[in-house]
Short mmCIF file of C-alpha atoms and ligand atoms in Angstrom, two decimals:
data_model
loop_
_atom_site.label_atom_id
_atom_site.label_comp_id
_atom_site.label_asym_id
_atom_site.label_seq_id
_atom_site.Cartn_x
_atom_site.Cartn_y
_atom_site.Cartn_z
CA UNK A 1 24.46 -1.32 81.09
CA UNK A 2 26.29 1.02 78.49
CA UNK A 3 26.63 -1.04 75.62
CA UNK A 4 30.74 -1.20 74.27
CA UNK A 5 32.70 -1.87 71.14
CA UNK A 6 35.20 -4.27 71.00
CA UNK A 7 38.61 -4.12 69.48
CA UNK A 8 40.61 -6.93 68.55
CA UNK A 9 44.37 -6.64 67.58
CA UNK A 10 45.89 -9.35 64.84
CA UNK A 11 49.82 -8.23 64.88
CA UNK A 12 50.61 -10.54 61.87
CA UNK A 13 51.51 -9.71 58.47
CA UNK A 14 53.16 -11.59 55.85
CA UNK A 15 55.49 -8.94 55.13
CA UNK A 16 55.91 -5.70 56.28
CA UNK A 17 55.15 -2.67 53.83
CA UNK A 18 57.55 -0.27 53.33
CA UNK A 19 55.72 2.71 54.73
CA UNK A 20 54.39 0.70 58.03
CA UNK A 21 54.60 1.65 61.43
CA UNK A 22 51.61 -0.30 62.69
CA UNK A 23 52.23 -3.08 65.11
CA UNK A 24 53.11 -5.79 62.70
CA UNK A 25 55.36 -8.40 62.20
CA UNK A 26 55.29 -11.69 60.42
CA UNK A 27 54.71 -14.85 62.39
CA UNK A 28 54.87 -18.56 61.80
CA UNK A 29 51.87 -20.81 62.46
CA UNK A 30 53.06 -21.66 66.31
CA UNK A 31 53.28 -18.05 67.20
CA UNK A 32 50.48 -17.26 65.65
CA UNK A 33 48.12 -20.10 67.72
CA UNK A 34 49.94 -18.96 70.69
CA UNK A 35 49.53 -15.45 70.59
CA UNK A 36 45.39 -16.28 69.75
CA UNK A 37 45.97 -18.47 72.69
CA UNK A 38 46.59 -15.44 74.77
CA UNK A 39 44.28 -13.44 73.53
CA UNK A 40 41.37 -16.14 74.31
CA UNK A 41 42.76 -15.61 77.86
CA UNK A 42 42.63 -11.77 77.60
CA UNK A 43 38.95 -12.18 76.56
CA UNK A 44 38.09 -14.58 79.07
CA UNK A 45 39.94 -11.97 81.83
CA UNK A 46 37.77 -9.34 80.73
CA UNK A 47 34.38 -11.54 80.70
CA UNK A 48 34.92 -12.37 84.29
CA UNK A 49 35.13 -8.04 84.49
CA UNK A 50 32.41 -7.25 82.57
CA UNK A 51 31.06 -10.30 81.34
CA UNK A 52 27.48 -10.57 78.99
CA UNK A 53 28.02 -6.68 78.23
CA UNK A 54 26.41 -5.64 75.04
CA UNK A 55 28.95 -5.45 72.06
CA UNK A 56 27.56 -2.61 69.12
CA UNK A 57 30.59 -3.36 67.29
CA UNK A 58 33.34 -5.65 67.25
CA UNK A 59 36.26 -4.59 64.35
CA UNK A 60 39.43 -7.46 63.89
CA UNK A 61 42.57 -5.27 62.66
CA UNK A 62 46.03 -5.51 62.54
CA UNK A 63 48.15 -6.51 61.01
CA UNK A 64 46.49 -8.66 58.69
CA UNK A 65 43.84 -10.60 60.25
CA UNK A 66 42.71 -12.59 57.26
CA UNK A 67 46.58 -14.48 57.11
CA UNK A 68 45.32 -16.51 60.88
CA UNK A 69 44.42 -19.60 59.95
CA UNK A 70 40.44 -19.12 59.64
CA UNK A 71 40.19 -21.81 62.91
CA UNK A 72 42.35 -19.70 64.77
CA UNK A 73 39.68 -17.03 63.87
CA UNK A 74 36.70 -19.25 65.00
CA UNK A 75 38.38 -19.89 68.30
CA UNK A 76 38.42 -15.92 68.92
CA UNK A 77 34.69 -15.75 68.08
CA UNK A 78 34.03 -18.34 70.24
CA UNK A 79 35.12 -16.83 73.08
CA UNK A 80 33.61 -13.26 71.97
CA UNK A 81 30.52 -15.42 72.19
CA UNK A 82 31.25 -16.86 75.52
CA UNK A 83 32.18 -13.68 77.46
CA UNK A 84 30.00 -10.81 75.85
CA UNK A 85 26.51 -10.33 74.47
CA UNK A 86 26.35 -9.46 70.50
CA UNK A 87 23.35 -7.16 69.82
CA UNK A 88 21.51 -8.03 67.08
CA UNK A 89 22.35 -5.51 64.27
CA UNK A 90 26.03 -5.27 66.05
CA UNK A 91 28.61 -4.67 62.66
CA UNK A 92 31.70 -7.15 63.08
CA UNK A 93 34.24 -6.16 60.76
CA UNK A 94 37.48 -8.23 59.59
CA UNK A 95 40.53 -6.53 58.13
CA UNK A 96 41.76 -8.64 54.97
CA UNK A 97 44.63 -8.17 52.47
CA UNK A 98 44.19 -9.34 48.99
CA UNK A 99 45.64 -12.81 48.42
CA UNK A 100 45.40 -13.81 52.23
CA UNK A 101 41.82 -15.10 52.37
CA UNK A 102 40.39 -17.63 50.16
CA UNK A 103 36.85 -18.18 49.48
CA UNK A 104 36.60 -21.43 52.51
CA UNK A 105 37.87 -19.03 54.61
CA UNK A 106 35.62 -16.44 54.05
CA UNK A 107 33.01 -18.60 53.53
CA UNK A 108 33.84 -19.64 57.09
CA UNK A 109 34.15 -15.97 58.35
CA UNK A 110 30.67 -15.39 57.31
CA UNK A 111 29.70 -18.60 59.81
CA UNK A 112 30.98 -16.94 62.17
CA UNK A 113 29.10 -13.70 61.77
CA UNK A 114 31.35 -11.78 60.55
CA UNK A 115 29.22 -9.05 58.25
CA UNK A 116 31.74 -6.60 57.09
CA UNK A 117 34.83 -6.88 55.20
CA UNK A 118 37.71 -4.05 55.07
CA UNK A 119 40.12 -5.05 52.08
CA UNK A 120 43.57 -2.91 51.81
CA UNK A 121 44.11 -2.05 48.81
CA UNK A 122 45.71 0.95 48.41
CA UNK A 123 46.29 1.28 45.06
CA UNK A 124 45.03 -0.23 41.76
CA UNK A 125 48.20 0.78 40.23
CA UNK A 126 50.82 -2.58 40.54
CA UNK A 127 54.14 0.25 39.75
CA UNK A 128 52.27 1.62 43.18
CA UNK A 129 51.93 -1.16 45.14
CA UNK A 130 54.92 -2.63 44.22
CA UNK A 131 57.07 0.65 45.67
CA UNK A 132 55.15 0.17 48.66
CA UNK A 133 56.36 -3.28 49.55
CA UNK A 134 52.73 -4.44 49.23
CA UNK A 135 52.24 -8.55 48.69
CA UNK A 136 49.72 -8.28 46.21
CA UNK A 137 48.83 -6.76 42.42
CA UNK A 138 45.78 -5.22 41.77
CA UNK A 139 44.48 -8.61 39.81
CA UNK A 140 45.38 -10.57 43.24
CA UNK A 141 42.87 -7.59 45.03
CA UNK A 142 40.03 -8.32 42.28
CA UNK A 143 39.96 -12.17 42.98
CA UNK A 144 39.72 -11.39 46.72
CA UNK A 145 37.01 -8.60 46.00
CA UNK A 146 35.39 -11.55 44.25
CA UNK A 147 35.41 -14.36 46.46
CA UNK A 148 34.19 -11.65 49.00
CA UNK A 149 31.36 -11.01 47.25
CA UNK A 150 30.77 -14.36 46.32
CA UNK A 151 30.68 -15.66 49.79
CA UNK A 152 27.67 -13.26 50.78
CA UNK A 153 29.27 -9.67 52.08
CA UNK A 154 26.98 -6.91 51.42
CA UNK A 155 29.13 -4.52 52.99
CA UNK A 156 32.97 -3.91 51.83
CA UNK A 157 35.19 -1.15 52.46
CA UNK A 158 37.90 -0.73 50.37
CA UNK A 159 41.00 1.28 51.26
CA UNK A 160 42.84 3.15 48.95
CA UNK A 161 45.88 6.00 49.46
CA UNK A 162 46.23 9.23 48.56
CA UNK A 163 49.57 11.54 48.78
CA UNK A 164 52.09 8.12 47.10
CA UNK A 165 55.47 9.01 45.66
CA UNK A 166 55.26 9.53 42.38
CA UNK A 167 51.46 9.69 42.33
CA UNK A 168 50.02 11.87 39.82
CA UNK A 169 46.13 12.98 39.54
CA UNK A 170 45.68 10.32 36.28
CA UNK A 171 47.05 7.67 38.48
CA UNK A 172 44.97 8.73 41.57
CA UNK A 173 41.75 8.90 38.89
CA UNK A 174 42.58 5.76 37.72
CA UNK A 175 42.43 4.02 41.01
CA UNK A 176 39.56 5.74 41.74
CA UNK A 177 37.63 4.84 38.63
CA UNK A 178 38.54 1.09 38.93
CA UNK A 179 37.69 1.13 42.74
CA UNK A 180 34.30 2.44 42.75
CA UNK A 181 33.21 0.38 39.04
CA UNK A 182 33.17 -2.84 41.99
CA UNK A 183 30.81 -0.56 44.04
CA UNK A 184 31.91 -0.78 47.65
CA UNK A 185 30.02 -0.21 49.97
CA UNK A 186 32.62 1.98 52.07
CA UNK A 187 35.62 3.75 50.75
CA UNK A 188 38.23 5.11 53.01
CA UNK A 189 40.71 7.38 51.39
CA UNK A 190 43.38 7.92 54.14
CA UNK A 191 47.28 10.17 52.83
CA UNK A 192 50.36 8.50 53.47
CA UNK A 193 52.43 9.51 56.13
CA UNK A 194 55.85 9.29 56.16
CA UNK A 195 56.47 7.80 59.66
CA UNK A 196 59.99 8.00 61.34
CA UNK A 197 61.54 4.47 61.65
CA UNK A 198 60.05 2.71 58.53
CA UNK A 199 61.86 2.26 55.41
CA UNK A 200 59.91 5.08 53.68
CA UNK A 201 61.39 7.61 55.97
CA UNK A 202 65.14 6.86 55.68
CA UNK A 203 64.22 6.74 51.61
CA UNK A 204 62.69 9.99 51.33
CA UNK A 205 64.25 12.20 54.20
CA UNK A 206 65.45 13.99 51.82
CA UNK A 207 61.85 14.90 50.64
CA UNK A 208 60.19 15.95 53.84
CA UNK A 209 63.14 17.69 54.54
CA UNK A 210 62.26 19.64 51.27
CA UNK A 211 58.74 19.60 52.22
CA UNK A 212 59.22 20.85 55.19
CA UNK A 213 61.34 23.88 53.68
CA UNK A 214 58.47 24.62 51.27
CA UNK A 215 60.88 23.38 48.59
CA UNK A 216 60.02 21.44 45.48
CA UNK A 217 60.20 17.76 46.26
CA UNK A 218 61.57 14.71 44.09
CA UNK A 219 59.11 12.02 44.72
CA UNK A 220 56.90 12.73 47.47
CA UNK A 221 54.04 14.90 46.75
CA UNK A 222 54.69 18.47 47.74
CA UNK A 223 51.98 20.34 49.93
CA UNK A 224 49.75 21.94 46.84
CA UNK A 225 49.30 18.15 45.23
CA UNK A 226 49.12 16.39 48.54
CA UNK A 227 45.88 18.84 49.08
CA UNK A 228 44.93 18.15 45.18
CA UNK A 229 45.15 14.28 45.79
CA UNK A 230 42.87 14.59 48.49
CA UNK A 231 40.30 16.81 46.90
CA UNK A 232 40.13 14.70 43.81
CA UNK A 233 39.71 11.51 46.08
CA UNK A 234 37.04 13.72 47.98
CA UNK A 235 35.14 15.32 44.65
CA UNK A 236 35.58 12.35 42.53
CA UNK A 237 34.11 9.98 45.39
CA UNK A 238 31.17 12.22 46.13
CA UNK A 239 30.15 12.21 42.70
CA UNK A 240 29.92 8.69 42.57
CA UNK A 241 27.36 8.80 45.46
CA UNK A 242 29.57 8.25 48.19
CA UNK A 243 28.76 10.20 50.97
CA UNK A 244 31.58 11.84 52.97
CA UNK A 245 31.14 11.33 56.72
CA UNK A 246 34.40 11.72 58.34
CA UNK A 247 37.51 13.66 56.94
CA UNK A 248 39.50 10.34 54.94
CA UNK A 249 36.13 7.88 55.55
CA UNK A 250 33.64 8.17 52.35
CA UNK A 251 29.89 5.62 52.51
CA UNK A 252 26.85 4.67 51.09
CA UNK A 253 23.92 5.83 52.22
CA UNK A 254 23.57 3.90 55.54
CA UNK A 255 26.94 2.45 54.99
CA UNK A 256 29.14 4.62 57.52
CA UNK A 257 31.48 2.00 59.83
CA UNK A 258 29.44 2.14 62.57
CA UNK A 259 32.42 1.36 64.57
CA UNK A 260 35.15 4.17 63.52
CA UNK A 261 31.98 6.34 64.03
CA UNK A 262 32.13 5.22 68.03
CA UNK A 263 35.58 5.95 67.87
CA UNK A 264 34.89 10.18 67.24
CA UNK A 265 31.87 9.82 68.96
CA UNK A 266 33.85 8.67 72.36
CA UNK A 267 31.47 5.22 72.77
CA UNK A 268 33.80 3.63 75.19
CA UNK A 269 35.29 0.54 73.79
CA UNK A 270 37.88 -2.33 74.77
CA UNK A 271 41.02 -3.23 73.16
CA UNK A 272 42.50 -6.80 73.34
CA UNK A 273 45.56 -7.72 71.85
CA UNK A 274 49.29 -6.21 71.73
CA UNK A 275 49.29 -2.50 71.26
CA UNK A 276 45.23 -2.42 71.63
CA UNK A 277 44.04 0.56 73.33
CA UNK A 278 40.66 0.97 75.33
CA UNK A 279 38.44 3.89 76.65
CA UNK A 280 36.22 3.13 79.38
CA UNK A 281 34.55 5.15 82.16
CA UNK A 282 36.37 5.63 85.55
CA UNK A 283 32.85 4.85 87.37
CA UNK A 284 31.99 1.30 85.34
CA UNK A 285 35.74 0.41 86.81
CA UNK A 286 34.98 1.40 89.97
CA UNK A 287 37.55 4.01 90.39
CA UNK A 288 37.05 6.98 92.74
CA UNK A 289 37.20 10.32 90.36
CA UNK A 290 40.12 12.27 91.44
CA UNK A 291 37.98 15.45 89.56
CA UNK A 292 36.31 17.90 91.72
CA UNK A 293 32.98 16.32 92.97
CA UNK A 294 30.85 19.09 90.35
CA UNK A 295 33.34 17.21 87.10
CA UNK A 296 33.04 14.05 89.05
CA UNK A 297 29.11 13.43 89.03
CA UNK A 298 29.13 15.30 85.33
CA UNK A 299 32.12 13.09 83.64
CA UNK A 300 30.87 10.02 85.66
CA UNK A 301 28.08 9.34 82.64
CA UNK A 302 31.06 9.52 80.31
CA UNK A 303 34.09 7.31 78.94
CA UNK A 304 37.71 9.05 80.53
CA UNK A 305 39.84 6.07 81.71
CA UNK A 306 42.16 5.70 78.33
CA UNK A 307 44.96 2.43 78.42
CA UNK A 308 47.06 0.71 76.11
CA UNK A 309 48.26 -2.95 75.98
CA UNK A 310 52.21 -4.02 75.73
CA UNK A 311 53.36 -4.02 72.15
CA UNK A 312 55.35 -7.09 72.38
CA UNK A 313 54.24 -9.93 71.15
CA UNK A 314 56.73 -12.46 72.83
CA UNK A 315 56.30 -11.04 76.07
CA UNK A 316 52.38 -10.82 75.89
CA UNK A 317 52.29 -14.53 74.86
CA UNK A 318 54.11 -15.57 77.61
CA UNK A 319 52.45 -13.49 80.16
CA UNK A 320 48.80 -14.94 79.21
CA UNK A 321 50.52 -18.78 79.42
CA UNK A 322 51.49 -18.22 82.98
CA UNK A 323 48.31 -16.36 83.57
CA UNK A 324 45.02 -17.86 85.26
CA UNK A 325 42.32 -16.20 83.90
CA UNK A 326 40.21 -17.91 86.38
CA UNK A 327 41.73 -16.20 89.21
CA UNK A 328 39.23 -13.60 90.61
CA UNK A 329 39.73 -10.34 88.65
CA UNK A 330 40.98 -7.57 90.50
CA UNK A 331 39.23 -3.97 89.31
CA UNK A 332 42.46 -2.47 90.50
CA UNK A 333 44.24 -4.46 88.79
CA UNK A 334 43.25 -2.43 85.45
CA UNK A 335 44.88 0.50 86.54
CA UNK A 336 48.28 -0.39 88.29
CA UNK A 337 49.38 -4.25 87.91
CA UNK A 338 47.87 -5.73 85.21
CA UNK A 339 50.77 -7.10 83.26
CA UNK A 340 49.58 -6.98 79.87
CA UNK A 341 48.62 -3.40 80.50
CA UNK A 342 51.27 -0.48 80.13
CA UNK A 343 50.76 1.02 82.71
CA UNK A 344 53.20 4.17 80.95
CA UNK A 345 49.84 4.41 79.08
CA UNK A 346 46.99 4.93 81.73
CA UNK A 347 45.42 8.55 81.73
CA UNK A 348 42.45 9.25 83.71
CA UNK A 349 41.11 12.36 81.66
CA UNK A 350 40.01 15.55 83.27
CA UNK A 351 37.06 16.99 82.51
CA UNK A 352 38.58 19.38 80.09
CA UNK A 353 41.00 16.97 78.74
CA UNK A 354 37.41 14.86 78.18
CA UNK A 355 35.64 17.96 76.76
CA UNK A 356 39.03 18.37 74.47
CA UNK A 357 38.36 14.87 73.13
CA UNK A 358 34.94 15.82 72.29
CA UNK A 359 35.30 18.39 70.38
CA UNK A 360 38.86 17.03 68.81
CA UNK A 361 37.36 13.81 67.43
CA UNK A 362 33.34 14.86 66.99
CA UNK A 363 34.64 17.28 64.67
CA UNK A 364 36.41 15.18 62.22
CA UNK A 365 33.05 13.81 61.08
CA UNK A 366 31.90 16.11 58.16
CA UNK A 367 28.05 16.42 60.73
CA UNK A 368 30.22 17.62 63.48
CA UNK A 369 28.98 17.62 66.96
CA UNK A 370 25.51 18.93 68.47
CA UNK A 371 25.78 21.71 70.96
CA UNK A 372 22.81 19.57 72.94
CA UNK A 373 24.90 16.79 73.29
CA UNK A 374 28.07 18.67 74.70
CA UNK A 375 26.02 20.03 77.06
CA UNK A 376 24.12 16.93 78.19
CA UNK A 377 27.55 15.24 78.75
CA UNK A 378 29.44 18.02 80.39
CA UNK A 379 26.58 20.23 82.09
CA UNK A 380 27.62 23.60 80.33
CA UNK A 381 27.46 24.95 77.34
CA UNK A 382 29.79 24.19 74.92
CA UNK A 383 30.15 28.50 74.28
CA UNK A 384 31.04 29.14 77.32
CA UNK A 385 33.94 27.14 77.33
CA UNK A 386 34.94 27.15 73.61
CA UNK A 387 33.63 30.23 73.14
CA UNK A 388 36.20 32.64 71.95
CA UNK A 389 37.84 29.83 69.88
CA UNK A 390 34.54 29.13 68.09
CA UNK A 391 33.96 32.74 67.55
CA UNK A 392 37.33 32.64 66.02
CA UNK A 393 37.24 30.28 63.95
CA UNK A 394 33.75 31.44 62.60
CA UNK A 395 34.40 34.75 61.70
CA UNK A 396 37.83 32.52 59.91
CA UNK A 397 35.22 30.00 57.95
CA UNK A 398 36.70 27.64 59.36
CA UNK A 399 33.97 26.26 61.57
CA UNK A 400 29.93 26.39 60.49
CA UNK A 401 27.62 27.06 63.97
CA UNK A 402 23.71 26.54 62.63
CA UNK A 403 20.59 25.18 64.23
CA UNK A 404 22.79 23.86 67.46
CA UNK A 405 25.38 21.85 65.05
CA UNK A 406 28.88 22.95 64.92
CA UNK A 407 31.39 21.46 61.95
CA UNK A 408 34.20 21.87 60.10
CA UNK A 409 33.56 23.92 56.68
CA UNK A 410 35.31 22.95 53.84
CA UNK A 411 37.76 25.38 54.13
CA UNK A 412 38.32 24.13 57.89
CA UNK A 413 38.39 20.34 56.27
CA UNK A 414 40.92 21.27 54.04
CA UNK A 415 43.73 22.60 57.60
CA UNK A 416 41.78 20.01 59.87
CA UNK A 417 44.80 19.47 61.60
CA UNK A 418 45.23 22.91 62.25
CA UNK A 419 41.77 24.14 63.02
CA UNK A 420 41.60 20.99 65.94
CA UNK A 421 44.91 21.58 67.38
CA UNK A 422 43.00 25.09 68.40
CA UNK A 423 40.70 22.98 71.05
CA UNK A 424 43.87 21.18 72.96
CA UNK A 425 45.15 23.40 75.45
S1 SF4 B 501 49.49 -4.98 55.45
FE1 SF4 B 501 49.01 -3.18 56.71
S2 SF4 B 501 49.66 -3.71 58.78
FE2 SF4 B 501 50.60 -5.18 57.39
S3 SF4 B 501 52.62 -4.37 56.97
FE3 SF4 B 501 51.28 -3.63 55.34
S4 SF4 B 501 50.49 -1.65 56.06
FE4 SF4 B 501 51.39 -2.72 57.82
#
């Protein structure tokens, strides 16, 4: 059986940040034990599914996962235990926000096999963090860092933000400097963006609207430092040996997150939780292929069945405590009445929406994709589909084509968005 990764969502924060739009809120110790409640049920639905698969990876975000009670967190690894199969070297990442674990919790988290730690930082500037509603000063981040370390991690990623208001390349440098002097492992260096409906975007509409003009903005970076940000971030983090693998995700030599890599390398994987999403194949669910039969019996040997759970939290709680997850599990169910499923969210992919994907995501990793690989997937080569876009984008400098590999250049890094949009259709 085709080993998956496992998602697990933790929608609880202690406050929200300014600039959020994840699926967050902040929930008192009752909701909180009920919601995990749920989610034990979830898992325990699925393990009746696919029960004893193999689990590569299993990654706890939110949210902030590290503000559950650390028990609450046991009783989710419990029943990760109970209903799937860990391999041996499988990476299990926690998300944690300084000042939200202590050292018996992560102590604790290391019990329960936990081997990677993702800290947000964001910034090591407090004027920073403190205009991005963030709970925590950079000496709050340090003592977490600490008691990290100090409970045995050997592998920490540390996230930091690129493309702040206000942010200049000293500030930027500085952050940088007093990041990588604690030697993460991992550093991922991801650019805000200014989503619609958080308080950031009522506060500086009048900036994108600028930016969006090619006008000079007030606060927000405009385009030419947004791109200087993130080459500083980029050239400043390679020089301090960390290896860029992925577009915003910078490593260690053997230190790249093994699970975000599944993620653009389309390994199917299962979401649990609100808002979770999954990718899993149409033939493991038992779902006749509505492709021709030639796509069918190609795309059946890959992951196309993408689903997202509810977002609400109320409503998922109490749909899991009226739920028996004894009750035989229905494959259908998956696909058209499964409650905690939105079912506004369930795409079967084509073929070419599948071979989209591949090239879409492969190609934000700075190794790209190998032209063997497309075609063992898809049965054809990956020219004479892509072909005229490739050639394209070649001739542009955009894309690199050597020795079977395609992947971005740097100059292609630099407009990823743009150069990618070119393989959707
Ligand atoms: S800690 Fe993360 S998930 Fe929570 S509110 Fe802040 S940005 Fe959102």
């Amino acid at each position: 059986m085709e080993p998956l990764e496992l998602y697990i969502h933790i929608p609880f924060c202690v406050k929200k940040c300014l600039y959020c739009d994840f699926n967050s809120h902040s929930g008192g110790p009752e909701e909180q034990a009920a919601y995990v409640d749920a989610l034990v049920r979830e898992m325990d639905w699925w393990g009746r599914l696919i029960g004893g698969r193999r689990l590569t990876s299993v990654f706890v975000g939110g949210g902030t996962p590290s503000w559950l009670d650390y028990p609450l967190m046991g009783q989710i690894f419990a029943a990760v235990r109970r209903n799937f199969s860990l391999t041996e070297d499988a990476e299990i990442s926690l998300e944690v926000n300084p000042g939200t674990a202590t050292g018996e919790a992560l102590t604790a988290y290391r019990r329960m096999g936990i081997n990677r730690i993702s800290i947000g930082l964001q910034s090591a500037n407090d004027e920073e963090l403190a205009l991005l509603g963030r709970i925590h000063t950079w000496n709050d981040f340090l003592r977490t860092f600490e008691n990290v370390r100090a409970a045995g991690f050997s592998n920490v990623n540390v996230d930091v933000m690129t493309g702040l208001p206000l942010q200049t390349e000293d500030r930027l440098k500085k952050t940088l400097q007093m990041v990588t002097m604690l030697r993460p492992e991992h550093i991922s260096a991801y650019s805000l963006i200014v989503e619609p409906g958080t308080p950031f975007y009522e506060k500086y509409a009048g900036d994108l609207a600028r930016r969006e003009r090619g006008e000079k903005t007030l606060e927000l970076p405009d385009d030419n430092l947004e791109y200087a940000l993130y080459d500083l971030a980029r050239t400043f983090l390679r020089g301090r040996g960390y290896g860029q693998y992925e577009i915003s995700n910078y490593a260690k030599e053997g230190c790249a997150c093994r699970h975000n890599l599944g993620y653009w390398e389309r390994k199917p994987y299962l979401g649990l939780g609100v808002g979770a999403a999954s990718l899993l194949y149409d033939s493991f669910m038992d779902i006749s292929p509505a492709a021709g039969k030639g796509a069918a019996q190609r795309i059946s040997a890959y992951p196309n069945l993408r689903f997202s759970n509810i977002r609400e939290t109320d409503r998922y709680i109490d749909l899991w405590r009226n739920y028996d997850p004894r009750q035989q599990a229905d494959l259908d169910e998956v696909l058209a009445d499964a409650p905690w499923i939105d079912s506004k969210t369930v795409q079967k992919l084509t073929c070419r929406e599948a071979m989209e994907e591949f090239l879409f995501l492969g190609l934000r990793k700075t190794a790209g994709i190998q032209e063997t690989d497309f075609f063992n997937v898809f049965g054809l080569p990956v020219g004479s589909v892509y072909g005229p876009v490739l050639e394209s984008q070649t001739k542009r400098g955009l894309v690199s084509r050597e020795g079977g590999r395609i992947a971005l250049t740097r100059k292609g890094t630099d407009i990823s968005n743009q150069v990618l949009a070119e393989y959707l259709r």
